[in-house]
PDB file of C-alpha atoms in Angstrom:
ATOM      1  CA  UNK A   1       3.921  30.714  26.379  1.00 63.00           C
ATOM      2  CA  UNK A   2       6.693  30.862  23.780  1.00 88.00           C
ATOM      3  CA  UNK A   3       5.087  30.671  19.704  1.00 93.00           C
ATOM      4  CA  UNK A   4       6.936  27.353  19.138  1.00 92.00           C
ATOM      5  CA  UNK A   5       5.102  25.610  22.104  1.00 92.00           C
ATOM      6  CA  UNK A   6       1.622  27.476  21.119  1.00 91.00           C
ATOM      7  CA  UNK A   7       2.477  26.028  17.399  1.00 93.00           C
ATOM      8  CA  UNK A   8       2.931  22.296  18.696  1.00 92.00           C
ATOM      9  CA  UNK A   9      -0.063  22.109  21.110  1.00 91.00           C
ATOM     10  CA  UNK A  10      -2.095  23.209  18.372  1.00 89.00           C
ATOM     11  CA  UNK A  11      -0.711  21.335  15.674  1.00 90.00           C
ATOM     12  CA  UNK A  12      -0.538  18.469  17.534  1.00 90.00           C
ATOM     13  CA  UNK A  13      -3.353  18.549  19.889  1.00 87.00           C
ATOM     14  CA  UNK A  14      -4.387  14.949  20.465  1.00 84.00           C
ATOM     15  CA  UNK A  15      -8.333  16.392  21.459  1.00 87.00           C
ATOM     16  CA  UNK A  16      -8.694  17.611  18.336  1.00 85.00           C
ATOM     17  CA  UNK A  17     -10.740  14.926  16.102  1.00 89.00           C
ATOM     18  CA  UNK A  18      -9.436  13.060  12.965  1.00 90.00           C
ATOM     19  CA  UNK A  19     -11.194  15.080  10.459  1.00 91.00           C
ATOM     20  CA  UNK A  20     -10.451  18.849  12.071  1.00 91.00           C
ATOM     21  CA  UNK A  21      -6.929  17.358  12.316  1.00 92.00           C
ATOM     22  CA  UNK A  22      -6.616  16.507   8.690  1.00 92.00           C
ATOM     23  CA  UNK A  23      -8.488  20.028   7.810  1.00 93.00           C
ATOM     24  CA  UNK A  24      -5.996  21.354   9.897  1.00 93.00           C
ATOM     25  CA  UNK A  25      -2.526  20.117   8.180  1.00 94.00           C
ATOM     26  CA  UNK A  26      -4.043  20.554   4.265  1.00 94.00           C
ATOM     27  CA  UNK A  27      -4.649  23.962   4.972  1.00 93.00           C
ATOM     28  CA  UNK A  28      -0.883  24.480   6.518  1.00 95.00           C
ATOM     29  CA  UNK A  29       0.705  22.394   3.727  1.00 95.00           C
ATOM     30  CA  UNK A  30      -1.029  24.505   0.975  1.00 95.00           C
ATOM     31  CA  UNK A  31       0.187  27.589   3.291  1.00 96.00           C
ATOM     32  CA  UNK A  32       3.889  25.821   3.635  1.00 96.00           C
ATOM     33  CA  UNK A  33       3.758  25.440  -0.444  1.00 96.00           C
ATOM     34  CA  UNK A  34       3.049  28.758  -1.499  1.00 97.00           C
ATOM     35  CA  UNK A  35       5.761  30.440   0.804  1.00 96.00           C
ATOM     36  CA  UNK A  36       8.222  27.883  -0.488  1.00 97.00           C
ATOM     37  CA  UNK A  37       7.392  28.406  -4.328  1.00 97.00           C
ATOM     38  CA  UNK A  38       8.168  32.568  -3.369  1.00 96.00           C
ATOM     39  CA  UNK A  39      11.603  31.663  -1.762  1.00 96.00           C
ATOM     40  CA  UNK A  40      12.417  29.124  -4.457  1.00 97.00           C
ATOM     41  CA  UNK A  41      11.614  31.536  -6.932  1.00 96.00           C
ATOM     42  CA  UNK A  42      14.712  33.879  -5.756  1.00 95.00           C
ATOM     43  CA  UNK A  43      17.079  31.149  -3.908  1.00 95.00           C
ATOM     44  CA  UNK A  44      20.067  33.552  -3.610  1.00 95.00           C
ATOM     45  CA  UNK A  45      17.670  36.120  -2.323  1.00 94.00           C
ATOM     46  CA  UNK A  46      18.325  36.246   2.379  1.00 94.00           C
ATOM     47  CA  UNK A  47      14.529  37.099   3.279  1.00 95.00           C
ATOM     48  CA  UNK A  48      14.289  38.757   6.740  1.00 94.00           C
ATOM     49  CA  UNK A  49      12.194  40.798   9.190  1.00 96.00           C
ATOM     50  CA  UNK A  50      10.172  40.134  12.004  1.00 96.00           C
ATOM     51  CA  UNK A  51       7.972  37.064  12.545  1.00 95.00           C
ATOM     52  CA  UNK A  52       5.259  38.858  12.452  1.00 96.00           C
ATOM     53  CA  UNK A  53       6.162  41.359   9.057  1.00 97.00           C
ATOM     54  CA  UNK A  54       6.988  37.765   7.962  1.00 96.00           C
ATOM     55  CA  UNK A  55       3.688  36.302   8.981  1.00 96.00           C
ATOM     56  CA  UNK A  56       2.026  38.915   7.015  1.00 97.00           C
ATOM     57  CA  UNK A  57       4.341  39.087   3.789  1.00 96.00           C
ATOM     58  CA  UNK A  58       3.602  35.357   3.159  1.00 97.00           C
ATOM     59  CA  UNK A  59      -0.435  35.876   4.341  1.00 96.00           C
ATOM     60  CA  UNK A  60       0.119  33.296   7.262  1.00 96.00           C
ATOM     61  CA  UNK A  61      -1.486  33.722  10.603  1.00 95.00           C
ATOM     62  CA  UNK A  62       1.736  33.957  13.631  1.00 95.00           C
ATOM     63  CA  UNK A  63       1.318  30.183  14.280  1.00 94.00           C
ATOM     64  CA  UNK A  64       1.424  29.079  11.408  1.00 95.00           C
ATOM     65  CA  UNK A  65       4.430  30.813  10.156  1.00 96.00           C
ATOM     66  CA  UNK A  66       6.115  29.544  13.449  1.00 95.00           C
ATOM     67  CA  UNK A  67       5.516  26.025  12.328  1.00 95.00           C
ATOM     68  CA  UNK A  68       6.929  26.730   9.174  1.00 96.00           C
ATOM     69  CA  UNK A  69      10.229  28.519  10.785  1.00 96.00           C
ATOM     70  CA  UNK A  70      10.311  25.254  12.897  1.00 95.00           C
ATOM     71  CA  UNK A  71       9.996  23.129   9.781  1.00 95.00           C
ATOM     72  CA  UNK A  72      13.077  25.009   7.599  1.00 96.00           C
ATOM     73  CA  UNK A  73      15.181  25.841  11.019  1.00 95.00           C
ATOM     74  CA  UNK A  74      17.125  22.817  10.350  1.00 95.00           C
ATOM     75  CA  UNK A  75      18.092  23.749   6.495  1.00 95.00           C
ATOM     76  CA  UNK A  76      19.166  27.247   7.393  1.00 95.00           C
ATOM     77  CA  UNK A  77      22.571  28.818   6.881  1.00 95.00           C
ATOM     78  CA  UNK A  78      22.008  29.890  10.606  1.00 94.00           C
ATOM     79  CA  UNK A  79      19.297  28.336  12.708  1.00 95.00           C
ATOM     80  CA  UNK A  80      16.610  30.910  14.147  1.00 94.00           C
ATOM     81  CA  UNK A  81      16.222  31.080  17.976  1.00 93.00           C
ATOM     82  CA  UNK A  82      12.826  29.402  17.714  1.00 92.00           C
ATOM     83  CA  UNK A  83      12.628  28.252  21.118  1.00 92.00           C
ATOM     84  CA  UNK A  84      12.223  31.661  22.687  1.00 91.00           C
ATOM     85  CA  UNK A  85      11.499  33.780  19.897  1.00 93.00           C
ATOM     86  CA  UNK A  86       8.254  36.485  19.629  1.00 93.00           C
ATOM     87  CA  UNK A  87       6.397  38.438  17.456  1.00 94.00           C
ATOM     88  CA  UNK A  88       8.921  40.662  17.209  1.00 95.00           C
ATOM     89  CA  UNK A  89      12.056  38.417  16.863  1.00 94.00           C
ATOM     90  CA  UNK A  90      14.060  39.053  13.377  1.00 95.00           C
ATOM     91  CA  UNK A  91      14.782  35.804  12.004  1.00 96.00           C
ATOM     92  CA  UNK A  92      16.261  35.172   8.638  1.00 96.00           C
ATOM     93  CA  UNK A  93      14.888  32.500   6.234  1.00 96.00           C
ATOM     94  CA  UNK A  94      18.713  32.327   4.540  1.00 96.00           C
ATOM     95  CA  UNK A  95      18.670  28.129   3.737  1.00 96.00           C
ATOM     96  CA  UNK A  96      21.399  25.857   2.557  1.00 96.00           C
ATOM     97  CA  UNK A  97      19.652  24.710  -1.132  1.00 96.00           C
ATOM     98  CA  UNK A  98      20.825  20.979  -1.110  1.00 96.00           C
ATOM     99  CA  UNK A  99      20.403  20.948   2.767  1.00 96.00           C
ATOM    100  CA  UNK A 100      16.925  22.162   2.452  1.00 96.00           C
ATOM    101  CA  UNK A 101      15.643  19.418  -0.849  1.00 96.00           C
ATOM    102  CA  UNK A 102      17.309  16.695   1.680  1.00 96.00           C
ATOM    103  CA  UNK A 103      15.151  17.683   4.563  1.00 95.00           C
ATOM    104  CA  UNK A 104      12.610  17.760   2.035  1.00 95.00           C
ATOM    105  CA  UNK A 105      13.049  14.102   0.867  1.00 95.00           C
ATOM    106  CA  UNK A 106      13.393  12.975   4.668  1.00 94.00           C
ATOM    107  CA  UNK A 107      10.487  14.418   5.568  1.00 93.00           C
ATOM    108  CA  UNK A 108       8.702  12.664   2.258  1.00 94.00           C
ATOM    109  CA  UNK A 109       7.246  15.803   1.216  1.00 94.00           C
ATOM    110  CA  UNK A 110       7.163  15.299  -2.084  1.00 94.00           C
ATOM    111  CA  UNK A 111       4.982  18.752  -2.826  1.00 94.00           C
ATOM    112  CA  UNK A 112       7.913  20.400  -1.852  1.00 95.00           C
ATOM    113  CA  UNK A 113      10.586  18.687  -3.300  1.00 94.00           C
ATOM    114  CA  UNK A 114       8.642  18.139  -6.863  1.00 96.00           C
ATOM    115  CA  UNK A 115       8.199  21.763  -7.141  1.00 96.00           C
ATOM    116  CA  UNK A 116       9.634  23.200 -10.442  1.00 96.00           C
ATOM    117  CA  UNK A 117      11.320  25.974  -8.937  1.00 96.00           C
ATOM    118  CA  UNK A 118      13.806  23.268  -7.734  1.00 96.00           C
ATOM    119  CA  UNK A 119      15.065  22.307 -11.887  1.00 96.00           C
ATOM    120  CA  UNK A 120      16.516  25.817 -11.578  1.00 95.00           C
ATOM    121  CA  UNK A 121      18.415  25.328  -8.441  1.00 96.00           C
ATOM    122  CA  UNK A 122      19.662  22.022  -8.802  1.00 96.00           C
ATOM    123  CA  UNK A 123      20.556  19.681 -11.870  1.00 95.00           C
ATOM    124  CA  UNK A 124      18.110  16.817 -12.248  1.00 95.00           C
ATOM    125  CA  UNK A 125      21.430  14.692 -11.540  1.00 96.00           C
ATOM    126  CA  UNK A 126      21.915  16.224  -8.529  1.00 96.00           C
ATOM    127  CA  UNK A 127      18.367  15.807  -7.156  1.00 96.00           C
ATOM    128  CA  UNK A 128      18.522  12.235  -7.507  1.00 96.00           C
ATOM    129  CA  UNK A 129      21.535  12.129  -6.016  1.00 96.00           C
ATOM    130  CA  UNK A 130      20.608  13.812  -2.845  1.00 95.00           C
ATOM    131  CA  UNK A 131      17.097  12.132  -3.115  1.00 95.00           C
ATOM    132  CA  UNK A 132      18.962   8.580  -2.503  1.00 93.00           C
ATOM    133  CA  UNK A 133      21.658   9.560  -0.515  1.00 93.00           C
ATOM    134  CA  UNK A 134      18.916  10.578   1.917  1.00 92.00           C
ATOM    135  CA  UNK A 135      16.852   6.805   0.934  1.00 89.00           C
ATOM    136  CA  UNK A 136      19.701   5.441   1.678  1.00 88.00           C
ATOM    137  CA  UNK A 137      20.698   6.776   5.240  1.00 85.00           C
ATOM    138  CA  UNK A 138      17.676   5.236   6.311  1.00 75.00           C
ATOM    139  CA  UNK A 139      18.763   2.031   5.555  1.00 71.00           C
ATOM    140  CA  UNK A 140      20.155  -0.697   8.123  1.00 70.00           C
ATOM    141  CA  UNK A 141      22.636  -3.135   7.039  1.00 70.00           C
ATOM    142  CA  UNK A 142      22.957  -5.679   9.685  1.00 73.00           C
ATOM    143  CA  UNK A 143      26.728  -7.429   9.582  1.00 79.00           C
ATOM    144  CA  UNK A 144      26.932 -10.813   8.294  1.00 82.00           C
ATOM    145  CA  UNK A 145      26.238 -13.379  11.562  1.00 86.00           C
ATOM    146  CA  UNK A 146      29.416 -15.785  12.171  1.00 85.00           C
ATOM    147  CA  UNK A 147      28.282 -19.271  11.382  1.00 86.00           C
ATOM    148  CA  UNK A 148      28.958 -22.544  13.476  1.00 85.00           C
ATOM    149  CA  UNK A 149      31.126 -24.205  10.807  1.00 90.00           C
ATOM    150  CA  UNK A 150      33.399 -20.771   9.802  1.00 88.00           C
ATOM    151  CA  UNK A 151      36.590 -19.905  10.685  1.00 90.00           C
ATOM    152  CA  UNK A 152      36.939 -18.294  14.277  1.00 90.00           C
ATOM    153  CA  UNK A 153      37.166 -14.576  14.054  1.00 86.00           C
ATOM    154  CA  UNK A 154      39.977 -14.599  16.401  1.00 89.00           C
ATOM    155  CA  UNK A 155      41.971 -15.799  14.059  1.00 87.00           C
ATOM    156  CA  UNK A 156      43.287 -19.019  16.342  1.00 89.00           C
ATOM    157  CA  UNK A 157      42.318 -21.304  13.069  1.00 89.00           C
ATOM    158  CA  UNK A 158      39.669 -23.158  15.496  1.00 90.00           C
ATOM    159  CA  UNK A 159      35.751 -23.758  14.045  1.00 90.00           C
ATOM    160  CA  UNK A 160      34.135 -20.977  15.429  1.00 88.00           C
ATOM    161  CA  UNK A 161      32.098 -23.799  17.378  1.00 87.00           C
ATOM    162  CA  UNK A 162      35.134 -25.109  18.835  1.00 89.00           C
ATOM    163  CA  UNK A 163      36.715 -21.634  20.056  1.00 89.00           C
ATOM    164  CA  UNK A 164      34.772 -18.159  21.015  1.00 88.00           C
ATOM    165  CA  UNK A 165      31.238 -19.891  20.346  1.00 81.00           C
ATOM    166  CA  UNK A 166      31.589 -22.248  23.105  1.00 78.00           C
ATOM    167  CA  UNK A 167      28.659 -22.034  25.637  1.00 63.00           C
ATOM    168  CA  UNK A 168      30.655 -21.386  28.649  1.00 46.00           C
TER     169      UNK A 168
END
């Protein structure tokens, strides 16, 4: 069993109840906080090794720091083979900054995204900036509906009623 599919059935394991479940995700998150404050601290810094020297550097267990490679994989500079990778798989933790605060903000974790490391990565400005950009690619804007009485899209000068809204 590869350590991204031993991650998800244990972090998602639907046999687990509510309140080991909770325990469960509290104690990542705190884990998840601390190794982001470190790698905040020194953006500009590539931190690689093994996911297991990993692991140990940032005092996770193996599955844990798994979940957290498959949480940042998507705001790397170059995605880690987390699908198939081992103990003993180098993987970089190299992340794109403004990539990585707008997975942040999609992912509404705002204990990562409020951290101060962040006001001496990005401008405040900035921040916001990505912060709605990513609000607002959530949004839907449905296109405004043709009504009876208005002009025929077609362009044939016709009450919309009168030309393509005919019931056929």
């Amino acid at each position: 069993m590869s350590l991204l599919t031993d991650w998800r059935e244990t972090a998602y394991n639907e046999q687990m109840d509510q309140q080991k479940m909770q325990m469960f995700w509290m104690a990542y998150f705190a884990e998840e906080k601390a190794v982001y404050e470190q790698l905040l601290a020194e953006p500009d810094v590539e931190v690689c090794g093994t996911v297991k020297e990993l692991a140990e550097k940032y005092d996770m267990t193996v599955s844990h720091f798994t979940g957290f490679l498959d949480g940042i994989n998507d705001s790397l500079i170059t995605p880690n083979p987390i699908e198939e990778m081992g103990e003993d798989t180098v993987v970089s933790l190299a992340f794109d900054k403004e990539k990585l605060y707008y997975n942040m903000c999609e992912a509404k974790a705002d204990w990562l995204y409020q951290l101060p490391q962040w006001d001496n990565i990005l401008t405040a400005e900035r921040r916001k900036e990505i912060f709605l950009t990513q609000r607002k690619s959530n949004t839907v804007v449905a296109e405004k509906k043709i009504g009876r009485n208005d002009p025929c899209p077609c362009g044939s000068g016709k009450k919309y009623k009168f030309c393509c809204g005919k019931n056929k």
